[in-house]
C-alpha cells in the first residue's frame, strides 16, 4: 500500500516532496475494514487507489473497479490513520490545470522568456493579490459581526463542484442495484412467496376482466373514428415509450430500478408487472413495439379488447415469474429481466392456436411463399429457437448464449399462450358465428333492396315504351307540315326525351320543344336509381366475398 509521509519541503509546491512507502495491511484488519467478502490483496489494492486519489486531489472521482461502498470504507480508514490535507491537494490540482491552460495562450501571443516572467503572469499575480486583499476584508468584516468567515474563491469553487458531484453520486448510488456479491440471506419462501401471491392474484384478475369486460358503444368511445384494435395497441406502445423516457431521468432512476426492472437478488413483487412495459435500449424498444403492432392488432380483432389485455398482462406476469423462479433455483443472482418479450410470445402462440385454418405471411417474403405456412409450424419453429438458445446457454453456465435474451420467459410465454387459447376457443367460435350471421343478414337485406329497385325500374321502362308507341304517329304527321316539323322530328329521333313528353296532338312548336328540353321526373328517377344500383351491387359483391371467406 502507498502511504504519504511529509518531508521538510512544502508539499503544495512540489509533488516530489511526498515520500511514498509501501505497506501491507494484515488480512484480519482488511476483514475488519471491508467485511468478509474482500480478500487481503484486493483490500490493499483498494486502499492504495484511494490514497493515490487523495494525493492527486481527485478524491471526488470514482475509482475504477472499486465499488462505492468499498471506497467509502477505505477513505474512512485512511482519514483516521493517515491524516492528509485533501482540500489543499484539490486546490493544487486546480492551480496546476489553470497554469496548463494559460501557458499555451502565452506562447501563441509570442511572449519571450520564461512563463514566470511573462506579462500574463504579472497580471495574474496582481489579480491574486487583489482577490486575497478582498477576502481578508470580508473575513475581518465577518469576524466583527460574529459570523463564520466566507469561503475563498478556490474553496467556493471546490465546494460547488463537490455539491454537484455529490448530488450526481447520490442519484447514481440510489439507482444502482445493491452489491451482487453480498446477496441478502433469505429463505426460498421469503424470496419467492410474495411474487407467487402477486402472480396468482394477477392471473385471477385478468381472467375475471377478460370474461366480464363489456366494450363501450360507438358514441361513448373517446376516438370513435379509430378502430378499437388500433386504439388499444397505440396506448400500450405509448406506455412503453413513456417508461423508456423515464429511464433517462436520473432523479427517478431508483424508483425505476425497483418498479420496472426484475432483479431476482432483490425482488420487488411489483416489478413483475412493471418490467412488461420497460425497455432501456432503443433497439429493444423498437423491435418489441413493431412485433406488438403486427401481432396485437390481428389477435385483438379475433378476441376483443378485454381478453386481449388479459392475455397481455396475465401471461406476461406468468412469464416473468417463470424467469424469477428459474433464477432463484439456480442461484444466478447476476441476471435481471425487462421487456414485453414474454407477453409477445404469449400473444403469438394464442393467435396461432385459434387460427389453425389460416396461413402466416412473413414480411418481406412474397405472399405466395409464406401465406401457405401453417401457424403451428411457425410456432414450433419459434419455440425450437428458444429451446436451442436455452440449452446452448446452459452449457456455458449462462441463461442465454449472449446473456441478453431471456429464453426462459419466452418459453413460459409460449406455454401460457397455448393454454389460454384453449379457454378462448369457445368464445372465439361464438364471436365468429355472430359475425357470420350478421354478415348474412346484411347481404340479404341489401339484395332485397336491389331487387326492389330493379323491379321499379323495369316497370318504369315498360310504361315509357308504351308511351313511345302511343305518341309516334301524331309526331310523324306533325313533321310533314314544314321545315320546323322536320327539325323537330329529327330532334325527337336523336333524343328519347321527346318521346316521353311530346303531346299526342299537333299543337304549336314552341311548347313541345320547351318541354322537351327539360328532363322528366322519370328520367331523373332512372338516373338516380341506376347510380344507386351500381354502388349497391359493388357492396353486395364485397359482402359475398367476405362471407365466402368466413
PDB file of N, CA, C and O in Angstrom, residues 313-385:
ATOM      1  N   UNK A 313     -51.304  -8.975 -20.076  1.00  0.00           N
ATOM      2  CA  UNK A 313     -50.829  -8.757 -18.706  1.00  0.00           C
ATOM      3  C   UNK A 313     -50.675 -10.074 -17.957  1.00  0.00           C
ATOM      4  O   UNK A 313     -49.641 -10.337 -17.325  1.00  0.00           O
ATOM      5  N   UNK A 314     -51.702 -10.932 -18.014  1.00  0.00           N
ATOM      6  CA  UNK A 314     -51.659 -12.175 -17.248  1.00  0.00           C
ATOM      7  C   UNK A 314     -50.539 -13.102 -17.681  1.00  0.00           C
ATOM      8  O   UNK A 314     -49.746 -13.584 -16.860  1.00  0.00           O
ATOM      9  N   UNK A 315     -50.426 -13.341 -18.987  1.00  0.00           N
ATOM     10  CA  UNK A 315     -49.356 -14.221 -19.480  1.00  0.00           C
ATOM     11  C   UNK A 315     -47.985 -13.568 -19.329  1.00  0.00           C
ATOM     12  O   UNK A 315     -46.984 -14.259 -19.094  1.00  0.00           O
ATOM     13  N   UNK A 316     -47.920 -12.245 -19.454  1.00  0.00           N
ATOM     14  CA  UNK A 316     -46.641 -11.560 -19.256  1.00  0.00           C
ATOM     15  C   UNK A 316     -46.138 -11.691 -17.829  1.00  0.00           C
ATOM     16  O   UNK A 316     -44.940 -11.928 -17.590  1.00  0.00           O
ATOM     17  N   UNK A 317     -47.034 -11.542 -16.848  1.00  0.00           N
ATOM     18  CA  UNK A 317     -46.647 -11.713 -15.442  1.00  0.00           C
ATOM     19  C   UNK A 317     -46.221 -13.155 -15.180  1.00  0.00           C
ATOM     20  O   UNK A 317     -45.247 -13.415 -14.456  1.00  0.00           O
ATOM     21  N   UNK A 318     -46.951 -14.115 -15.757  1.00  0.00           N
ATOM     22  CA  UNK A 318     -46.577 -15.521 -15.577  1.00  0.00           C
ATOM     23  C   UNK A 318     -45.197 -15.811 -16.169  1.00  0.00           C
ATOM     24  O   UNK A 318     -44.391 -16.555 -15.584  1.00  0.00           O
ATOM     25  N   UNK A 319     -44.883 -15.220 -17.328  1.00  0.00           N
ATOM     26  CA  UNK A 319     -43.560 -15.424 -17.930  1.00  0.00           C
ATOM     27  C   UNK A 319     -42.461 -14.816 -17.062  1.00  0.00           C
ATOM     28  O   UNK A 319     -41.377 -15.401 -16.896  1.00  0.00           O
ATOM     29  N   UNK A 320     -42.706 -13.635 -16.496  1.00  0.00           N
ATOM     30  CA  UNK A 320     -41.721 -13.017 -15.604  1.00  0.00           C
ATOM     31  C   UNK A 320     -41.520 -13.849 -14.344  1.00  0.00           C
ATOM     32  O   UNK A 320     -40.399 -13.994 -13.839  1.00  0.00           O
ATOM     33  N   UNK A 321     -42.593 -14.416 -13.826  1.00  0.00           N
ATOM     34  CA  UNK A 321     -42.479 -15.263 -12.622  1.00  0.00           C
ATOM     35  C   UNK A 321     -41.666 -16.521 -12.926  1.00  0.00           C
ATOM     36  O   UNK A 321     -40.894 -16.989 -12.077  1.00  0.00           O
ATOM     37  N   UNK A 322     -41.824 -17.079 -14.133  1.00  0.00           N
ATOM     38  CA  UNK A 322     -41.025 -18.256 -14.501  1.00  0.00           C
ATOM     39  C   UNK A 322     -39.534 -17.925 -14.517  1.00  0.00           C
ATOM     40  O   UNK A 322     -38.701 -18.715 -14.068  1.00  0.00           O
ATOM     41  N   UNK A 323     -39.176 -16.743 -15.048  1.00  0.00           N
ATOM     42  CA  UNK A 323     -37.770 -16.328 -15.019  1.00  0.00           C
ATOM     43  C   UNK A 323     -37.274 -16.173 -13.587  1.00  0.00           C
ATOM     44  O   UNK A 323     -36.160 -16.608 -13.244  1.00  0.00           O
ATOM     45  N   UNK A 324     -38.073 -15.538 -12.729  1.00  0.00           N
ATOM     46  CA  UNK A 324     -37.680 -15.361 -11.328  1.00  0.00           C
ATOM     47  C   UNK A 324     -37.474 -16.700 -10.637  1.00  0.00           C
ATOM     48  O   UNK A 324     -36.471 -16.915  -9.941  1.00  0.00           O
ATOM     49  N   UNK A 325     -38.398 -17.622 -10.823  1.00  0.00           N
ATOM     50  CA  UNK A 325     -38.299 -18.924 -10.171  1.00  0.00           C
ATOM     51  C   UNK A 325     -37.084 -19.696 -10.663  1.00  0.00           C
ATOM     52  O   UNK A 325     -36.341 -20.298  -9.867  1.00  0.00           O
ATOM     53  N   UNK A 326     -36.822 -19.671 -11.962  1.00  0.00           N
ATOM     54  CA  UNK A 326     -35.658 -20.367 -12.510  1.00  0.00           C
ATOM     55  C   UNK A 326     -34.354 -19.779 -11.977  1.00  0.00           C
ATOM     56  O   UNK A 326     -33.414 -20.511 -11.625  1.00  0.00           O
ATOM     57  N   UNK A 327     -34.277 -18.441 -11.890  1.00  0.00           N
ATOM     58  CA  UNK A 327     -33.048 -17.795 -11.431  1.00  0.00           C
ATOM     59  C   UNK A 327     -32.798 -18.074  -9.950  1.00  0.00           C
ATOM     60  O   UNK A 327     -31.648 -18.297  -9.540  1.00  0.00           O
ATOM     61  N   UNK A 328     -33.831 -18.053  -9.150  1.00  0.00           N
ATOM     62  CA  UNK A 328     -33.664 -18.305  -7.713  1.00  0.00           C
ATOM     63  C   UNK A 328     -33.255 -19.753  -7.468  1.00  0.00           C
ATOM     64  O   UNK A 328     -32.393 -20.039  -6.623  1.00  0.00           O
ATOM     65  N   UNK A 329     -33.849 -20.692  -8.191  1.00  0.00           N
ATOM     66  CA  UNK A 329     -33.490 -22.095  -8.002  1.00  0.00           C
ATOM     67  C   UNK A 329     -32.051 -22.362  -8.396  1.00  0.00           C
ATOM     68  O   UNK A 329     -31.347 -23.136  -7.743  1.00  0.00           O
ATOM     69  N   UNK A 330     -31.577 -21.720  -9.467  1.00  0.00           N
ATOM     70  CA  UNK A 330     -30.197 -21.909  -9.911  1.00  0.00           C
ATOM     71  C   UNK A 330     -29.218 -20.977  -9.207  1.00  0.00           C
ATOM     72  O   UNK A 330     -28.003 -21.100  -9.410  1.00  0.00           O
ATOM     73  N   UNK A 331     -29.722 -20.010  -8.436  1.00  0.00           N
ATOM     74  CA  UNK A 331     -28.919 -19.045  -7.686  1.00  0.00           C
ATOM     75  C   UNK A 331     -27.994 -18.243  -8.595  1.00  0.00           C
ATOM     76  O   UNK A 331     -26.813 -18.047  -8.314  1.00  0.00           O
ATOM     77  N   UNK A 332     -28.543 -17.777  -9.694  1.00  0.00           N
ATOM     78  CA  UNK A 332     -27.793 -16.932 -10.615  1.00  0.00           C
ATOM     79  C   UNK A 332     -28.255 -15.488 -10.409  1.00  0.00           C
ATOM     80  O   UNK A 332     -29.123 -14.976 -11.116  1.00  0.00           O
ATOM     81  N   UNK A 333     -27.647 -14.852  -9.430  1.00  0.00           N
ATOM     82  CA  UNK A 333     -28.145 -13.555  -8.964  1.00  0.00           C
ATOM     83  C   UNK A 333     -27.741 -12.401  -9.881  1.00  0.00           C
ATOM     84  O   UNK A 333     -28.228 -11.292  -9.699  1.00  0.00           O
ATOM     85  N   UNK A 334     -26.858 -12.629 -10.818  1.00  0.00           N
ATOM     86  CA  UNK A 334     -26.367 -11.522 -11.641  1.00  0.00           C
ATOM     87  C   UNK A 334     -27.288 -11.194 -12.809  1.00  0.00           C
ATOM     88  O   UNK A 334     -26.972 -10.329 -13.611  1.00  0.00           O
ATOM     89  N   UNK A 335     -28.428 -11.874 -12.933  1.00  0.00           N
ATOM     90  CA  UNK A 335     -29.314 -11.662 -14.063  1.00  0.00           C
ATOM     91  C   UNK A 335     -30.499 -10.780 -13.665  1.00  0.00           C
ATOM     92  O   UNK A 335     -31.021 -10.891 -12.557  1.00  0.00           O
ATOM     93  N   UNK A 336     -30.916  -9.941 -14.613  1.00  0.00           N
ATOM     94  CA  UNK A 336     -32.112  -9.120 -14.451  1.00  0.00           C
ATOM     95  C   UNK A 336     -32.960  -9.276 -15.712  1.00  0.00           C
ATOM     96  O   UNK A 336     -32.492  -9.779 -16.737  1.00  0.00           O
ATOM     97  N   UNK A 337     -34.207  -8.840 -15.635  1.00  0.00           N
ATOM     98  CA  UNK A 337     -35.119  -9.008 -16.763  1.00  0.00           C
ATOM     99  C   UNK A 337     -35.973  -7.762 -16.916  1.00  0.00           C
ATOM    100  O   UNK A 337     -36.444  -7.191 -15.926  1.00  0.00           O
ATOM    101  N   UNK A 338     -36.172  -7.342 -18.174  1.00  0.00           N
ATOM    102  CA  UNK A 338     -37.113  -6.279 -18.503  1.00  0.00           C
ATOM    103  C   UNK A 338     -37.499  -6.423 -19.967  1.00  0.00           C
ATOM    104  O   UNK A 338     -36.733  -6.966 -20.771  1.00  0.00           O
ATOM    105  N   UNK A 339     -38.689  -5.946 -20.302  1.00  0.00           N
ATOM    106  CA  UNK A 339     -39.184  -6.045 -21.668  1.00  0.00           C
ATOM    107  C   UNK A 339     -40.450  -6.876 -21.738  1.00  0.00           C
ATOM    108  O   UNK A 339     -40.743  -7.688 -20.847  1.00  0.00           O
ATOM    109  N   UNK A 340     -41.211  -6.671 -22.827  1.00  0.00           N
ATOM    110  CA  UNK A 340     -42.501  -7.353 -23.000  1.00  0.00           C
ATOM    111  C   UNK A 340     -42.375  -8.570 -23.904  1.00  0.00           C
ATOM    112  O   UNK A 340     -43.369  -8.993 -24.517  1.00  0.00           O
ATOM    113  N   UNK A 341     -41.177  -9.144 -24.026  1.00  0.00           N
ATOM    114  CA  UNK A 341     -41.000 -10.280 -24.927  1.00  0.00           C
ATOM    115  C   UNK A 341     -41.835 -11.480 -24.496  1.00  0.00           C
ATOM    116  O   UNK A 341     -42.394 -12.185 -25.339  1.00  0.00           O
ATOM    117  N   UNK A 342     -41.916 -11.746 -23.204  1.00  0.00           N
ATOM    118  CA  UNK A 342     -42.724 -12.865 -22.733  1.00  0.00           C
ATOM    119  C   UNK A 342     -44.190 -12.695 -23.087  1.00  0.00           C
ATOM    120  O   UNK A 342     -44.862 -13.643 -23.515  1.00  0.00           O
ATOM    121  N   UNK A 343     -44.719 -11.469 -22.935  1.00  0.00           N
ATOM    122  CA  UNK A 343     -46.113 -11.214 -23.301  1.00  0.00           C
ATOM    123  C   UNK A 343     -46.315 -11.342 -24.805  1.00  0.00           C
ATOM    124  O   UNK A 343     -47.348 -11.851 -25.271  1.00  0.00           O
ATOM    125  N   UNK A 344     -45.344 -10.894 -25.614  1.00  0.00           N
ATOM    126  CA  UNK A 344     -45.464 -11.020 -27.061  1.00  0.00           C
ATOM    127  C   UNK A 344     -45.477 -12.486 -27.492  1.00  0.00           C
ATOM    128  O   UNK A 344     -46.226 -12.864 -28.406  1.00  0.00           O
ATOM    129  N   UNK A 345     -44.663 -13.312 -26.862  1.00  0.00           N
ATOM    130  CA  UNK A 345     -44.683 -14.745 -27.175  1.00  0.00           C
ATOM    131  C   UNK A 345     -46.033 -15.362 -26.835  1.00  0.00           C
ATOM    132  O   UNK A 345     -46.531 -16.226 -27.565  1.00  0.00           O
ATOM    133  N   UNK A 346     -46.645 -14.910 -25.748  1.00  0.00           N
ATOM    134  CA  UNK A 346     -47.976 -15.404 -25.397  1.00  0.00           C
ATOM    135  C   UNK A 346     -49.014 -14.968 -26.433  1.00  0.00           C
ATOM    136  O   UNK A 346     -49.891 -15.755 -26.823  1.00  0.00           O
ATOM    137  N   UNK A 347     -48.939 -13.727 -26.894  1.00  0.00           N
ATOM    138  CA  UNK A 347     -49.875 -13.260 -27.927  1.00  0.00           C
ATOM    139  C   UNK A 347     -49.704 -14.063 -29.218  1.00  0.00           C
ATOM    140  O   UNK A 347     -50.693 -14.435 -29.867  1.00  0.00           O
ATOM    141  N   UNK A 348     -48.452 -14.330 -29.601  1.00  0.00           N
ATOM    142  CA  UNK A 348     -48.198 -15.069 -30.835  1.00  0.00           C
ATOM    143  C   UNK A 348     -48.736 -16.494 -30.751  1.00  0.00           C
ATOM    144  O   UNK A 348     -49.404 -16.974 -31.684  1.00  0.00           O
ATOM    145  N   UNK A 349     -48.466 -17.190 -29.667  1.00  0.00           N
ATOM    146  CA  UNK A 349     -48.946 -18.575 -29.539  1.00  0.00           C
ATOM    147  C   UNK A 349     -50.465 -18.624 -29.446  1.00  0.00           C
ATOM    148  O   UNK A 349     -51.095 -19.548 -29.980  1.00  0.00           O
ATOM    149  N   UNK A 350     -51.084 -17.646 -28.797  1.00  0.00           N
ATOM    150  CA  UNK A 350     -52.545 -17.613 -28.730  1.00  0.00           C
ATOM    151  C   UNK A 350     -53.147 -17.446 -30.116  1.00  0.00           C
ATOM    152  O   UNK A 350     -54.118 -18.126 -30.484  1.00  0.00           O
ATOM    153  N   UNK A 351     -52.594 -16.529 -30.918  1.00  0.00           N
ATOM    154  CA  UNK A 351     -53.124 -16.311 -32.268  1.00  0.00           C
ATOM    155  C   UNK A 351     -52.954 -17.553 -33.132  1.00  0.00           C
ATOM    156  O   UNK A 351     -53.858 -17.917 -33.893  1.00  0.00           O
ATOM    157  N   UNK A 352     -51.806 -18.207 -33.032  1.00  0.00           N
ATOM    158  CA  UNK A 352     -51.569 -19.401 -33.841  1.00  0.00           C
ATOM    159  C   UNK A 352     -52.535 -20.528 -33.489  1.00  0.00           C
ATOM    160  O   UNK A 352     -53.000 -21.253 -34.377  1.00  0.00           O
ATOM    161  N   UNK A 353     -52.877 -20.667 -32.220  1.00  0.00           N
ATOM    162  CA  UNK A 353     -53.734 -21.774 -31.790  1.00  0.00           C
ATOM    163  C   UNK A 353     -55.205 -21.536 -32.118  1.00  0.00           C
ATOM    164  O   UNK A 353     -55.973 -22.506 -32.231  1.00  0.00           O
ATOM    165  N   UNK A 354     -55.650 -20.297 -32.257  1.00  0.00           N
ATOM    166  CA  UNK A 354     -57.063 -20.043 -32.576  1.00  0.00           C
ATOM    167  C   UNK A 354     -57.263 -19.745 -34.065  1.00  0.00           C
ATOM    168  O   UNK A 354     -58.397 -19.505 -34.491  1.00  0.00           O
ATOM    169  N   UNK A 355     -56.193 -19.778 -34.855  1.00  0.00           N
ATOM    170  CA  UNK A 355     -56.291 -19.554 -36.300  1.00  0.00           C
ATOM    171  C   UNK A 355     -55.567 -20.669 -37.042  1.00  0.00           C
ATOM    172  O   UNK A 355     -54.674 -20.424 -37.863  1.00  0.00           O
ATOM    173  N   UNK A 356     -55.967 -21.899 -36.739  1.00  0.00           N
ATOM    174  CA  UNK A 356     -55.297 -23.044 -37.350  1.00  0.00           C
ATOM    175  C   UNK A 356     -55.585 -23.159 -38.843  1.00  0.00           C
ATOM    176  O   UNK A 356     -54.817 -23.787 -39.569  1.00  0.00           O
ATOM    177  N   UNK A 357     -56.705 -22.570 -39.321  1.00  0.00           N
ATOM    178  CA  UNK A 357     -57.081 -22.696 -40.718  1.00  0.00           C
ATOM    179  C   UNK A 357     -56.516 -21.567 -41.585  1.00  0.00           C
ATOM    180  O   UNK A 357     -56.817 -21.498 -42.776  1.00  0.00           O
ATOM    181  N   UNK A 358     -55.729 -20.674 -40.991  1.00  0.00           N
ATOM    182  CA  UNK A 358     -55.165 -19.553 -41.737  1.00  0.00           C
ATOM    183  C   UNK A 358     -53.679 -19.777 -41.996  1.00  0.00           C
ATOM    184  O   UNK A 358     -53.042 -20.626 -41.377  1.00  0.00           O
ATOM    185  N   UNK A 359     -53.163 -18.972 -42.899  1.00  0.00           N
ATOM    186  CA  UNK A 359     -51.741 -19.004 -43.189  1.00  0.00           C
ATOM    187  C   UNK A 359     -51.049 -17.758 -42.655  1.00  0.00           C
ATOM    188  O   UNK A 359     -51.688 -16.727 -42.439  1.00  0.00           O
ATOM    189  N   UNK A 360     -49.769 -17.850 -42.451  1.00  0.00           N
ATOM    190  CA  UNK A 360     -48.989 -16.740 -41.910  1.00  0.00           C
ATOM    191  C   UNK A 360     -48.183 -16.112 -43.039  1.00  0.00           C
ATOM    192  O   UNK A 360     -47.502 -16.812 -43.798  1.00  0.00           O
ATOM    193  N   UNK A 361     -48.270 -14.806 -43.127  1.00  0.00           N
ATOM    194  CA  UNK A 361     -47.455 -14.076 -44.096  1.00  0.00           C
ATOM    195  C   UNK A 361     -46.306 -13.398 -43.352  1.00  0.00           C
ATOM    196  O   UNK A 361     -46.542 -12.627 -42.423  1.00  0.00           O
ATOM    197  N   UNK A 362     -45.090 -13.700 -43.752  1.00  0.00           N
ATOM    198  CA  UNK A 362     -43.897 -13.177 -43.101  1.00  0.00           C
ATOM    199  C   UNK A 362     -43.255 -12.161 -44.037  1.00  0.00           C
ATOM    200  O   UNK A 362     -42.849 -12.488 -45.153  1.00  0.00           O
ATOM    201  N   UNK A 363     -43.204 -10.917 -43.574  1.00  0.00           N
ATOM    202  CA  UNK A 363     -42.553  -9.872 -44.359  1.00  0.00           C
ATOM    203  C   UNK A 363     -41.036 -10.030 -44.261  1.00  0.00           C
ATOM    204  O   UNK A 363     -40.520 -10.404 -43.202  1.00  0.00           O
ATOM    205  N   UNK A 364     -40.276  -9.859 -45.335  1.00  0.00           N
ATOM    206  CA  UNK A 364     -40.632  -9.342 -46.669  1.00  0.00           C
ATOM    207  C   UNK A 364     -40.759 -10.426 -47.727  1.00  0.00           C
ATOM    208  O   UNK A 364     -40.582 -10.140 -48.908  1.00  0.00           O
ATOM    209  N   UNK A 365     -41.059 -11.677 -47.315  1.00  0.00           N
ATOM    210  CA  UNK A 365     -41.156 -12.752 -48.286  1.00  0.00           C
ATOM    211  C   UNK A 365     -42.431 -12.603 -49.116  1.00  0.00           C
ATOM    212  O   UNK A 365     -43.430 -12.043 -48.643  1.00  0.00           O
ATOM    213  N   UNK A 366     -42.445 -13.110 -50.355  1.00  0.00           N
ATOM    214  CA  UNK A 366     -43.642 -12.998 -51.196  1.00  0.00           C
ATOM    215  C   UNK A 366     -44.830 -13.711 -50.571  1.00  0.00           C
ATOM    216  O   UNK A 366     -44.674 -14.711 -49.863  1.00  0.00           O
ATOM    217  N   UNK A 367     -46.051 -13.213 -50.801  1.00  0.00           N
ATOM    218  CA  UNK A 367     -47.239 -13.833 -50.192  1.00  0.00           C
ATOM    219  C   UNK A 367     -47.427 -15.282 -50.603  1.00  0.00           C
ATOM    220  O   UNK A 367     -47.835 -16.112 -49.788  1.00  0.00           O
ATOM    221  N   UNK A 368     -47.139 -15.617 -51.877  1.00  0.00           N
ATOM    222  CA  UNK A 368     -47.358 -16.993 -52.320  1.00  0.00           C
ATOM    223  C   UNK A 368     -46.409 -17.971 -51.644  1.00  0.00           C
ATOM    224  O   UNK A 368     -46.648 -19.178 -51.633  1.00  0.00           O
ATOM    225  N   UNK A 369     -45.340 -17.460 -51.029  1.00  0.00           N
ATOM    226  CA  UNK A 369     -44.385 -18.339 -50.353  1.00  0.00           C
ATOM    227  C   UNK A 369     -44.767 -18.554 -48.893  1.00  0.00           C
ATOM    228  O   UNK A 369     -44.652 -19.655 -48.361  1.00  0.00           O
ATOM    229  N   UNK A 370     -45.218 -17.496 -48.233  1.00  0.00           N
ATOM    230  CA  UNK A 370     -45.421 -17.560 -46.779  1.00  0.00           C
ATOM    231  C   UNK A 370     -46.875 -17.706 -46.354  1.00  0.00           C
ATOM    232  O   UNK A 370     -47.128 -18.143 -45.229  1.00  0.00           O
ATOM    233  N   UNK A 371     -47.849 -17.358 -47.189  1.00  0.00           N
ATOM    234  CA  UNK A 371     -49.237 -17.461 -46.755  1.00  0.00           C
ATOM    235  C   UNK A 371     -49.691 -18.901 -46.581  1.00  0.00           C
ATOM    236  O   UNK A 371     -50.672 -19.171 -45.899  1.00  0.00           O
ATOM    237  N   UNK A 372     -49.000 -19.832 -47.211  1.00  0.00           N
ATOM    238  CA  UNK A 372     -49.341 -21.246 -47.052  1.00  0.00           C
ATOM    239  C   UNK A 372     -48.669 -21.869 -45.840  1.00  0.00           C
ATOM    240  O   UNK A 372     -48.838 -23.069 -45.596  1.00  0.00           O
ATOM    241  N   UNK A 373     -47.911 -21.100 -45.058  1.00  0.00           N
ATOM    242  CA  UNK A 373     -47.222 -21.640 -43.887  1.00  0.00           C
ATOM    243  C   UNK A 373     -48.218 -21.857 -42.756  1.00  0.00           C
ATOM    244  O   UNK A 373     -48.872 -20.909 -42.302  1.00  0.00           O
ATOM    245  N   UNK A 374     -48.381 -23.096 -42.263  1.00  0.00           N
ATOM    246  CA  UNK A 374     -49.335 -23.342 -41.175  1.00  0.00           C
ATOM    247  C   UNK A 374     -48.895 -22.634 -39.888  1.00  0.00           C
ATOM    248  O   UNK A 374     -47.700 -22.573 -39.577  1.00  0.00           O
ATOM    249  N   UNK A 375     -49.834 -22.109 -39.119  1.00  0.00           N
ATOM    250  CA  UNK A 375     -49.468 -21.405 -37.877  1.00  0.00           C
ATOM    251  C   UNK A 375     -48.729 -22.288 -36.875  1.00  0.00           C
ATOM    252  O   UNK A 375     -47.796 -21.839 -36.221  1.00  0.00           O
ATOM    253  N   UNK A 376     -49.160 -23.550 -36.758  1.00  0.00           N
ATOM    254  CA  UNK A 376     -48.496 -24.432 -35.788  1.00  0.00           C
ATOM    255  C   UNK A 376     -47.048 -24.703 -36.177  1.00  0.00           C
ATOM    256  O   UNK A 376     -46.186 -24.843 -35.313  1.00  0.00           O
ATOM    257  N   UNK A 377     -46.781 -24.766 -37.471  1.00  0.00           N
ATOM    258  CA  UNK A 377     -45.396 -24.983 -37.900  1.00  0.00           C
ATOM    259  C   UNK A 377     -44.529 -23.776 -37.567  1.00  0.00           C
ATOM    260  O   UNK A 377     -43.386 -23.923 -37.101  1.00  0.00           O
ATOM    261  N   UNK A 378     -45.064 -22.584 -37.776  1.00  0.00           N
ATOM    262  CA  UNK A 378     -44.313 -21.378 -37.418  1.00  0.00           C
ATOM    263  C   UNK A 378     -44.091 -21.292 -35.913  1.00  0.00           C
ATOM    264  O   UNK A 378     -43.000 -20.927 -35.448  1.00  0.00           O
ATOM    265  N   UNK A 379     -45.118 -21.636 -35.141  1.00  0.00           N
ATOM    266  CA  UNK A 379     -44.979 -21.613 -33.685  1.00  0.00           C
ATOM    267  C   UNK A 379     -43.935 -22.608 -33.218  1.00  0.00           C
ATOM    268  O   UNK A 379     -43.122 -22.310 -32.323  1.00  0.00           O
ATOM    269  N   UNK A 380     -43.918 -23.792 -33.818  1.00  0.00           N
ATOM    270  CA  UNK A 380     -42.917 -24.797 -33.447  1.00  0.00           C
ATOM    271  C   UNK A 380     -41.507 -24.311 -33.768  1.00  0.00           C
ATOM    272  O   UNK A 380     -40.561 -24.586 -33.021  1.00  0.00           O
ATOM    273  N   UNK A 381     -41.365 -23.574 -34.874  1.00  0.00           N
ATOM    274  CA  UNK A 381     -40.043 -23.051 -35.225  1.00  0.00           C
ATOM    275  C   UNK A 381     -39.562 -22.036 -34.195  1.00  0.00           C
ATOM    276  O   UNK A 381     -38.396 -22.068 -33.766  1.00  0.00           O
ATOM    277  N   UNK A 382     -40.446 -21.123 -33.771  1.00  0.00           N
ATOM    278  CA  UNK A 382     -40.059 -20.133 -32.759  1.00  0.00           C
ATOM    279  C   UNK A 382     -39.696 -20.804 -31.435  1.00  0.00           C
ATOM    280  O   UNK A 382     -38.713 -20.424 -30.778  1.00  0.00           O
ATOM    281  N   UNK A 383     -40.478 -21.794 -31.042  1.00  0.00           N
ATOM    282  CA  UNK A 383     -40.191 -22.487 -29.779  1.00  0.00           C
ATOM    283  C   UNK A 383     -38.862 -23.229 -29.865  1.00  0.00           C
ATOM    284  O   UNK A 383     -38.072 -23.253 -28.901  1.00  0.00           O
ATOM    285  N   UNK A 384     -38.568 -23.826 -31.014  1.00  0.00           N
ATOM    286  CA  UNK A 384     -37.309 -24.559 -31.178  1.00  0.00           C
ATOM    287  C   UNK A 384     -36.101 -23.624 -31.055  1.00  0.00           C
ATOM    288  O   UNK A 384     -35.075 -23.996 -30.478  1.00  0.00           O
ATOM    289  N   UNK A 385     -36.226 -22.425 -31.595  1.00  0.00           N
ATOM    290  CA  UNK A 385     -35.126 -21.466 -31.496  1.00  0.00           C
ATOM    291  C   UNK A 385     -34.829 -21.129 -30.033  1.00  0.00           C
ATOM    292  O   UNK A 385     -33.661 -21.085 -29.600  1.00  0.00           O
TER     293      UNK A 385
END
